[in-house]
mmCIF file of C-alpha atoms in Angstrom:
data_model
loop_
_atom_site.group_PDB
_atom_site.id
_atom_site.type_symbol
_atom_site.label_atom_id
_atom_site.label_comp_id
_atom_site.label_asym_id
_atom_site.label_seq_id
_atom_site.Cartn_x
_atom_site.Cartn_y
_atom_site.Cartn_z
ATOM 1 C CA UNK O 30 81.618 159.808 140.285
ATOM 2 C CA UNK O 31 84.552 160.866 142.726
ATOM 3 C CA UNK O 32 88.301 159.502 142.311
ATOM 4 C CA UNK O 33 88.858 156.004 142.189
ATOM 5 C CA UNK O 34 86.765 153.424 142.579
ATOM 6 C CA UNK O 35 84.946 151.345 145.701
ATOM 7 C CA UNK O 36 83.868 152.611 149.062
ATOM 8 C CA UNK O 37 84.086 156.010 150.465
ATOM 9 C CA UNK O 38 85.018 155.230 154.190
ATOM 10 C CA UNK O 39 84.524 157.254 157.702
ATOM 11 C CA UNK O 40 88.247 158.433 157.435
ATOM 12 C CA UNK O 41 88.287 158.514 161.176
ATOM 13 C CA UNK O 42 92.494 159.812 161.224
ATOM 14 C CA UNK O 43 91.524 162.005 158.020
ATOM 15 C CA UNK O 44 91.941 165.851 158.004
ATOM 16 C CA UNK O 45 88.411 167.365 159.702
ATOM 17 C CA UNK O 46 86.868 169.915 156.782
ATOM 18 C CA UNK O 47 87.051 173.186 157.223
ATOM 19 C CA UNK O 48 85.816 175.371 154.534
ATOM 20 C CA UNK O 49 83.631 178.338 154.096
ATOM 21 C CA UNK O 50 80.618 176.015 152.664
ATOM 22 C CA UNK O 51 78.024 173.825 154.437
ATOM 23 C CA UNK O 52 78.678 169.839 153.916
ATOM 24 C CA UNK O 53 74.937 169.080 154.899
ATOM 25 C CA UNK O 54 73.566 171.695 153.229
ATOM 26 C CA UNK O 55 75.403 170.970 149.679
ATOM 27 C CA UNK O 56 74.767 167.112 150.130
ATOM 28 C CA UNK O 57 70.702 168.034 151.004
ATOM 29 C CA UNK O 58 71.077 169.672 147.216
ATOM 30 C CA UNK O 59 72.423 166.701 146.265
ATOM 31 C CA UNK O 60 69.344 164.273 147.224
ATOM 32 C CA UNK O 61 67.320 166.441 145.987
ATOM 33 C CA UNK O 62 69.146 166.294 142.189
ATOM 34 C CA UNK O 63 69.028 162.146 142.905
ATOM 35 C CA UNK O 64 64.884 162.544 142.410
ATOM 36 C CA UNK O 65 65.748 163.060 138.413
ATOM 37 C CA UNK O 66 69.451 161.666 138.463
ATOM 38 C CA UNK O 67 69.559 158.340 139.686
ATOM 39 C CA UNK O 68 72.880 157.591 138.325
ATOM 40 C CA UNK O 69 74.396 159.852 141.300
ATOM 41 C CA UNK O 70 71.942 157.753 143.870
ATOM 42 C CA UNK O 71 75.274 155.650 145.525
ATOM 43 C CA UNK O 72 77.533 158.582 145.285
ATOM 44 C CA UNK O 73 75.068 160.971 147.081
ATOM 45 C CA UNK O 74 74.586 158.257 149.547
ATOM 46 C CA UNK O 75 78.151 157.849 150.248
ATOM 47 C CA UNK O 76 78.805 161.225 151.327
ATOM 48 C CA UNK O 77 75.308 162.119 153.001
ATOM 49 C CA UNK O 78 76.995 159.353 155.624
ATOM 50 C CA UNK O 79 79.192 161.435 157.050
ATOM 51 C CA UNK O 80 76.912 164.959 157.368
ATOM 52 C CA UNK O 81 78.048 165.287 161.064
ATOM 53 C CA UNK O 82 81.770 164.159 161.044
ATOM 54 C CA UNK O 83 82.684 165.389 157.424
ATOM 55 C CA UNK O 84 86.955 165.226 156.328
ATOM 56 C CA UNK O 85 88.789 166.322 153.642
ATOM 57 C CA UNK O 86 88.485 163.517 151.825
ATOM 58 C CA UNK O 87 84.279 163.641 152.227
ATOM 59 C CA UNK O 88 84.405 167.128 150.305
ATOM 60 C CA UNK O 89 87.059 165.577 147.575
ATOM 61 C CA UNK O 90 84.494 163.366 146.846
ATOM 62 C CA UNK O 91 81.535 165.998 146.638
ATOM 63 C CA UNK O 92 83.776 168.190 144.422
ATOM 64 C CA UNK O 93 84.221 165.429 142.022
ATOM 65 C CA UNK O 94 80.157 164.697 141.838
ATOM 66 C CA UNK O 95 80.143 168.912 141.317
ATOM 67 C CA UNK O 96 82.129 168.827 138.580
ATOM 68 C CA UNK O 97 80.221 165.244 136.997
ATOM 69 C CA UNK O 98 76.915 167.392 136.984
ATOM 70 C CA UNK O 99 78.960 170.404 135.972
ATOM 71 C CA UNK O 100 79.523 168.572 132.534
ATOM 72 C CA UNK O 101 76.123 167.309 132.244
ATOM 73 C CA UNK O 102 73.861 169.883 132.923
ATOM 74 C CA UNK O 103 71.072 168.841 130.005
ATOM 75 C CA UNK O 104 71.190 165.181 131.116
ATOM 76 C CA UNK O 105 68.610 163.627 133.100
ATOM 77 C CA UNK O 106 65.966 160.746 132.799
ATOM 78 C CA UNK O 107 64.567 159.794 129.373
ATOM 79 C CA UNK O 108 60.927 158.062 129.422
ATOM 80 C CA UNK O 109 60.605 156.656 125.884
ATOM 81 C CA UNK O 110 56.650 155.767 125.731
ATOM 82 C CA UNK O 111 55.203 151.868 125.361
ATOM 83 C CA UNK O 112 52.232 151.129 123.882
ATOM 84 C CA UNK O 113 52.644 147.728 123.581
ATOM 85 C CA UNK O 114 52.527 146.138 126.727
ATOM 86 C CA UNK O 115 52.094 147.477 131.121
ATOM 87 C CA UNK O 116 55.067 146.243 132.681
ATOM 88 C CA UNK O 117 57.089 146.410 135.270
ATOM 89 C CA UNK O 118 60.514 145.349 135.534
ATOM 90 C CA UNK O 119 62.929 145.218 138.302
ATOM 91 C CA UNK O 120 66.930 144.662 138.293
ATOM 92 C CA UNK O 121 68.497 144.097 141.903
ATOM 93 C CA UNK O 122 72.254 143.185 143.261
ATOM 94 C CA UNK O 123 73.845 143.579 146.122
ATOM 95 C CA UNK O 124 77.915 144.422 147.009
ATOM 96 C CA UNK O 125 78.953 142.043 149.705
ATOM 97 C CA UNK O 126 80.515 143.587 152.651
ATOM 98 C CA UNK O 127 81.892 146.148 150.625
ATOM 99 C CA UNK O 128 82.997 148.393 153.508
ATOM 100 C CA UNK O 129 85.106 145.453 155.016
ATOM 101 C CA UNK O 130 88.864 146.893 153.630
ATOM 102 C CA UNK O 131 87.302 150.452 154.109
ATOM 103 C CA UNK O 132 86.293 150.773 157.852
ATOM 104 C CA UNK O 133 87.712 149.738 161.178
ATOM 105 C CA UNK O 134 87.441 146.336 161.630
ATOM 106 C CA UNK O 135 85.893 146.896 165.223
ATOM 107 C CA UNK O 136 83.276 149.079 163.904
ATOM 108 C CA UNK O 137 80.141 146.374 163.079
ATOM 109 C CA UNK O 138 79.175 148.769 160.277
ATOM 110 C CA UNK O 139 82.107 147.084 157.947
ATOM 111 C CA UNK O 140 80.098 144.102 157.402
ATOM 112 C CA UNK O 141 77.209 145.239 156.279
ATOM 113 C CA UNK O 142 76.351 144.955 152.940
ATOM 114 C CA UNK O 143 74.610 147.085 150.195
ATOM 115 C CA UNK O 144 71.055 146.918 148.234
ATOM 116 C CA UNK O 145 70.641 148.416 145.041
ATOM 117 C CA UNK O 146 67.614 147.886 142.508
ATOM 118 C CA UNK O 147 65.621 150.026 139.935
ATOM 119 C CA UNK O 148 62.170 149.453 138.907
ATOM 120 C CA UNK O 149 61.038 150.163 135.162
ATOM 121 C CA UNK O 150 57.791 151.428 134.278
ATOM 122 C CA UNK O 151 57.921 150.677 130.536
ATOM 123 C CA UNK O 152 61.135 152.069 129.364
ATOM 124 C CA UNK O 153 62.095 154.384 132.255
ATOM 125 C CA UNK O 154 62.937 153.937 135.706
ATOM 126 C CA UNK O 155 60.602 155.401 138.251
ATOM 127 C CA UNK O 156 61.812 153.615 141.499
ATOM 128 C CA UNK O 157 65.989 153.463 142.268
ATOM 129 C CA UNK O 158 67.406 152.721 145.519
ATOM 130 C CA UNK O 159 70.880 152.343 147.037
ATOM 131 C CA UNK O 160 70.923 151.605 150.967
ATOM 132 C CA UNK O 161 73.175 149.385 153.687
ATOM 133 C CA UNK O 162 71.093 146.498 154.803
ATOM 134 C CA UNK O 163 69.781 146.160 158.180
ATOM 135 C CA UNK O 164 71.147 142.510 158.620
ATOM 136 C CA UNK O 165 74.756 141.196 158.247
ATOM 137 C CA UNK O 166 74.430 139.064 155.515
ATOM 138 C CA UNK O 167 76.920 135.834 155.758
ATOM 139 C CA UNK O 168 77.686 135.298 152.439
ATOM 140 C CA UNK O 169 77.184 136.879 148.817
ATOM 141 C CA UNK O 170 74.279 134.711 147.973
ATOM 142 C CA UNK O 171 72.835 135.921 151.463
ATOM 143 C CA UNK O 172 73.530 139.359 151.041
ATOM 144 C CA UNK O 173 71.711 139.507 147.016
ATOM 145 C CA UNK O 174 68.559 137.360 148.739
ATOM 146 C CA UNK O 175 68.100 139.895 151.390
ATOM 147 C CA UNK O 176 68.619 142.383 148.587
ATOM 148 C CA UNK O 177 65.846 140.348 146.203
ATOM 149 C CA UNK O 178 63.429 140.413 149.097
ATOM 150 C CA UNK O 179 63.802 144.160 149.777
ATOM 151 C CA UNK O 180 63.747 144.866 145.792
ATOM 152 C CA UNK O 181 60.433 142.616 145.539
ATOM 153 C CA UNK O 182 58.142 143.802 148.156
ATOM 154 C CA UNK O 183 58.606 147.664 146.216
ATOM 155 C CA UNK O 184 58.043 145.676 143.321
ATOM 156 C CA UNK O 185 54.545 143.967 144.373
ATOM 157 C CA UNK O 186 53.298 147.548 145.666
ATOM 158 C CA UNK O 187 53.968 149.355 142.892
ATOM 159 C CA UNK O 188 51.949 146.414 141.429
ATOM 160 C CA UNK O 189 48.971 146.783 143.422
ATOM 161 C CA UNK O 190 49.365 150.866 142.522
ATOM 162 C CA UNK O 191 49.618 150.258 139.010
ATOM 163 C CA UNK O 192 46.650 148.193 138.732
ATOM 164 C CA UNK O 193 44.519 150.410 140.906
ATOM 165 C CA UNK O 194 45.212 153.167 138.437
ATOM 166 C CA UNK O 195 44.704 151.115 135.650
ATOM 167 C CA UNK O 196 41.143 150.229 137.005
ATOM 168 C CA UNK O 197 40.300 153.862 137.931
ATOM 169 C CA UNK O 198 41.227 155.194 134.234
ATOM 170 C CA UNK O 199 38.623 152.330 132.723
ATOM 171 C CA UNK O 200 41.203 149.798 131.590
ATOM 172 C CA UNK O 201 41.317 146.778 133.789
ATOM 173 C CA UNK O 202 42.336 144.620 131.035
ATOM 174 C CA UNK O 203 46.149 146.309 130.875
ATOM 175 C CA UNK O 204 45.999 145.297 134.655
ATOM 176 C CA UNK O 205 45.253 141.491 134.089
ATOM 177 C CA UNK O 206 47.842 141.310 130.948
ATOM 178 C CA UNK O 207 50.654 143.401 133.332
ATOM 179 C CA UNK O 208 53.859 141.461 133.689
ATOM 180 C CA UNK O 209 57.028 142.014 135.312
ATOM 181 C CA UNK O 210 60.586 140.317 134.890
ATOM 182 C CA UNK O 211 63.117 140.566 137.877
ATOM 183 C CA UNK O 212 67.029 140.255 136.782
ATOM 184 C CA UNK O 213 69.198 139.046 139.326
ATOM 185 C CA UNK O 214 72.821 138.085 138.899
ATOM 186 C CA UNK O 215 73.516 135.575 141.221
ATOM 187 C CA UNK O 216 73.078 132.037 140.382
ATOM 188 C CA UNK O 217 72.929 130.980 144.178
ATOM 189 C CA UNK O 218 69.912 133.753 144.947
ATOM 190 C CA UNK O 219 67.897 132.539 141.868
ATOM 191 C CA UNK O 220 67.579 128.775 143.221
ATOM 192 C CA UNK O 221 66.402 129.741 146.397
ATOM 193 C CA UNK O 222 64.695 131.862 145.379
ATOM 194 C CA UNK O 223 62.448 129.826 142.865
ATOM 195 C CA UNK O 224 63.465 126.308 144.710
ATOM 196 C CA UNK O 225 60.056 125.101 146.874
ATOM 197 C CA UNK O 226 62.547 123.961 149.654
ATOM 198 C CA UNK O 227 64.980 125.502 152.113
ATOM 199 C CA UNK O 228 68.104 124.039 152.969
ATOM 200 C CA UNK O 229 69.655 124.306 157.023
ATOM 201 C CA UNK O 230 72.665 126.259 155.758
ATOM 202 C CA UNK O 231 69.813 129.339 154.793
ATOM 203 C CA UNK O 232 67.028 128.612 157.112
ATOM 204 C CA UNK O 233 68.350 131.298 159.196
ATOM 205 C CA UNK O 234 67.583 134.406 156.589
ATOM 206 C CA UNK O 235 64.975 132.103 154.400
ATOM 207 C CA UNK O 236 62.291 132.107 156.919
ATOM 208 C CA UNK O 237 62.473 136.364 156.781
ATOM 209 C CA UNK O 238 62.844 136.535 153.733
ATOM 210 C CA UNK O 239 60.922 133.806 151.742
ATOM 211 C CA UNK O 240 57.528 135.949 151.884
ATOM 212 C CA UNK O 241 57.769 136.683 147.768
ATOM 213 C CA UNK O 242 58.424 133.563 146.856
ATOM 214 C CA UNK O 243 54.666 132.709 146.293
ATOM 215 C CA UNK O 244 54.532 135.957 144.287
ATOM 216 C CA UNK O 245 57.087 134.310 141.184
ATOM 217 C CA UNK O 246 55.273 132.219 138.470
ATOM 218 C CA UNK O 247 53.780 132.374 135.225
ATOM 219 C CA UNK O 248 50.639 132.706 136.688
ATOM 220 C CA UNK O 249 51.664 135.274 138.749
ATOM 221 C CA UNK O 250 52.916 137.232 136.399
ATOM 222 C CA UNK O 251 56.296 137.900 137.684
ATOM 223 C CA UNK O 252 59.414 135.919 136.306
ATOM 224 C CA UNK O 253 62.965 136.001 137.605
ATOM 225 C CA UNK O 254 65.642 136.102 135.328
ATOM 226 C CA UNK O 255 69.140 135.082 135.257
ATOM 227 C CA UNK O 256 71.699 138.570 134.106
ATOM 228 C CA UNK O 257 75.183 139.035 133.097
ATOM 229 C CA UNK O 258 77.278 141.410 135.337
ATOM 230 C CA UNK O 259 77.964 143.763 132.486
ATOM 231 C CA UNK O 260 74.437 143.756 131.931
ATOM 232 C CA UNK O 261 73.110 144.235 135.736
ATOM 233 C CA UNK O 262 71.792 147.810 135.887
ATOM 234 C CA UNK O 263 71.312 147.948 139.691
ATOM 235 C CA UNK O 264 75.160 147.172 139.501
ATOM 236 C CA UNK O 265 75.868 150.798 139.387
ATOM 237 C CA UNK O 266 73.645 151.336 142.671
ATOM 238 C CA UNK O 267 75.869 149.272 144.649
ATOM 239 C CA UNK O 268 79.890 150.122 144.227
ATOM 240 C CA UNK O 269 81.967 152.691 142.419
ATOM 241 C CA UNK O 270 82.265 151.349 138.666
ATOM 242 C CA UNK O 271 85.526 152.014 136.438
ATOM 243 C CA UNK O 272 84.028 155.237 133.573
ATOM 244 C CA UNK O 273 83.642 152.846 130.735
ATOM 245 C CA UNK O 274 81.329 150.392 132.717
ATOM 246 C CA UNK O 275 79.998 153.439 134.285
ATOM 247 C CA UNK O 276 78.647 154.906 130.836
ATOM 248 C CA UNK O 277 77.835 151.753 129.832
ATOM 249 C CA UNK O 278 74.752 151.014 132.359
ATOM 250 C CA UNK O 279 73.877 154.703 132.435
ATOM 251 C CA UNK O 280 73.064 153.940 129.120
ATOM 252 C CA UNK O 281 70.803 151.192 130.241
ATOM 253 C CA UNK O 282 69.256 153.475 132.948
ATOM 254 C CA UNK O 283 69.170 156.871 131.585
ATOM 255 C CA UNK O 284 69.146 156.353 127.948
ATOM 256 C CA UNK O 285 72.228 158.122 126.971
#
């Protein structure tokens, strides 16, 4: 989405910007295109950081999501319809301390880490998120559990919404059959997450964040699922992604 790949940093010592267009203002128009382009979600969010101390390099990297949507004006979501079954699915990651190499040291911001999930209503994506997490996750498995959690309690809402409407328009039995998978890539997440026991080395995040555990089962109707990388759509919510694997889970997400 801009030049290179990664995190786009504070660049404290960088040049200040100084043109004749306003930074907030074009990066408002911006989240406003992310409502029907959610494969710009973590490259809006990158430069909507830095609204009140903009650089150079902050407008580099608008200019190079200008000219993205500047060779895809006719693209945008694709809802292909599903008769066969209600679902909703959910893919969630995380990017551990990504900013670490990218901002001061000092600056407690560094560690944090980043949550990015989609939800699926059928075939298209109606729920996408990319956000810095509150907490400073310890450890990759910490920072995709905190990320699981987040992803999950959008998840169960929509949920409840889902089967409200489904009730309203007469057909409570699409509500009862409704199932969702969750695709996580990290094997470490997955067993505490469906594991009945906590261990001491995560009782300090567990006990926040163990609330949708009783929410997974068969019974429940939500299942979590083991992913492949390459295959981890909420991948491309989380870090900047070489073209190739770029395309490749816009494909997933937007159809084409």
């Amino acid at each position: 989405m801009y030049k290179g790949q990664g995190q786009l940093g504070s660049d404290a010592n960088g040049k200040v910007f100084q043109e004749d267009w306003e930074y907030s203002s074009v990066v408002g128009m911006m989240l406003y295109l992310t409502h029907t382009r959610p494969e710009i979600q973590f490259a809006v969010h990158q430069v909507a950081c830095f609204c009140h101390t903009p650089r150079d390099s902050h407008a580099t990297a608008i200019y190079h999501i200008c000219k993205y949507l500047k060779g895809t004006p006719d693209k945008g979501l694709e809802f292909v319809p599903d008769s066969q079954s209600l679902r909703l699915d959910c893919y969630v990651d995380a990017d551990f301390a990504g900013l670490f190499n990218v901002e001061n040291a000092l600056d407690p911001i560094c560690s944090k880490s980043r949550t990015g999930y989609t939800i699926f209503l059928g075939k298209g994506p109606v729920v996408w998120v990319s956000k810095l997490q509150h907490e400073t996750a310890l450890s990759t498995t910490e920072a995709e559990y905190i990320a699981l959690s987040q992803a999950m309690r959008e998840l169960i809402l929509m949920r409840r919404l889902v089967t409200k409407i489904a009730q309203i328009l007469g057909s409570p039995e699409l509500a009862t059959k409704m199932h969702s998978d969750v695709f996580e890539d990290n094997n470490g997440c997955i067993s505490q997450a469906t594991s009945p026991k906590f261990t001491p080395r995560n009782k300090h995040y567990a006990t926040k964040f163990h609330f949708f555990k009783s929410h997974i089962g068969p019974e429940k109707g939500i299942l979590l699922h083991k992913i492949g990388t390459e295959e981890q759509i909420a991948d491309i919510f989380t870090k900047g992604l070489a073209g190739e694997i770029f395309k490749k889970l816009r494909k997933l997400l937007m159809g084409w």
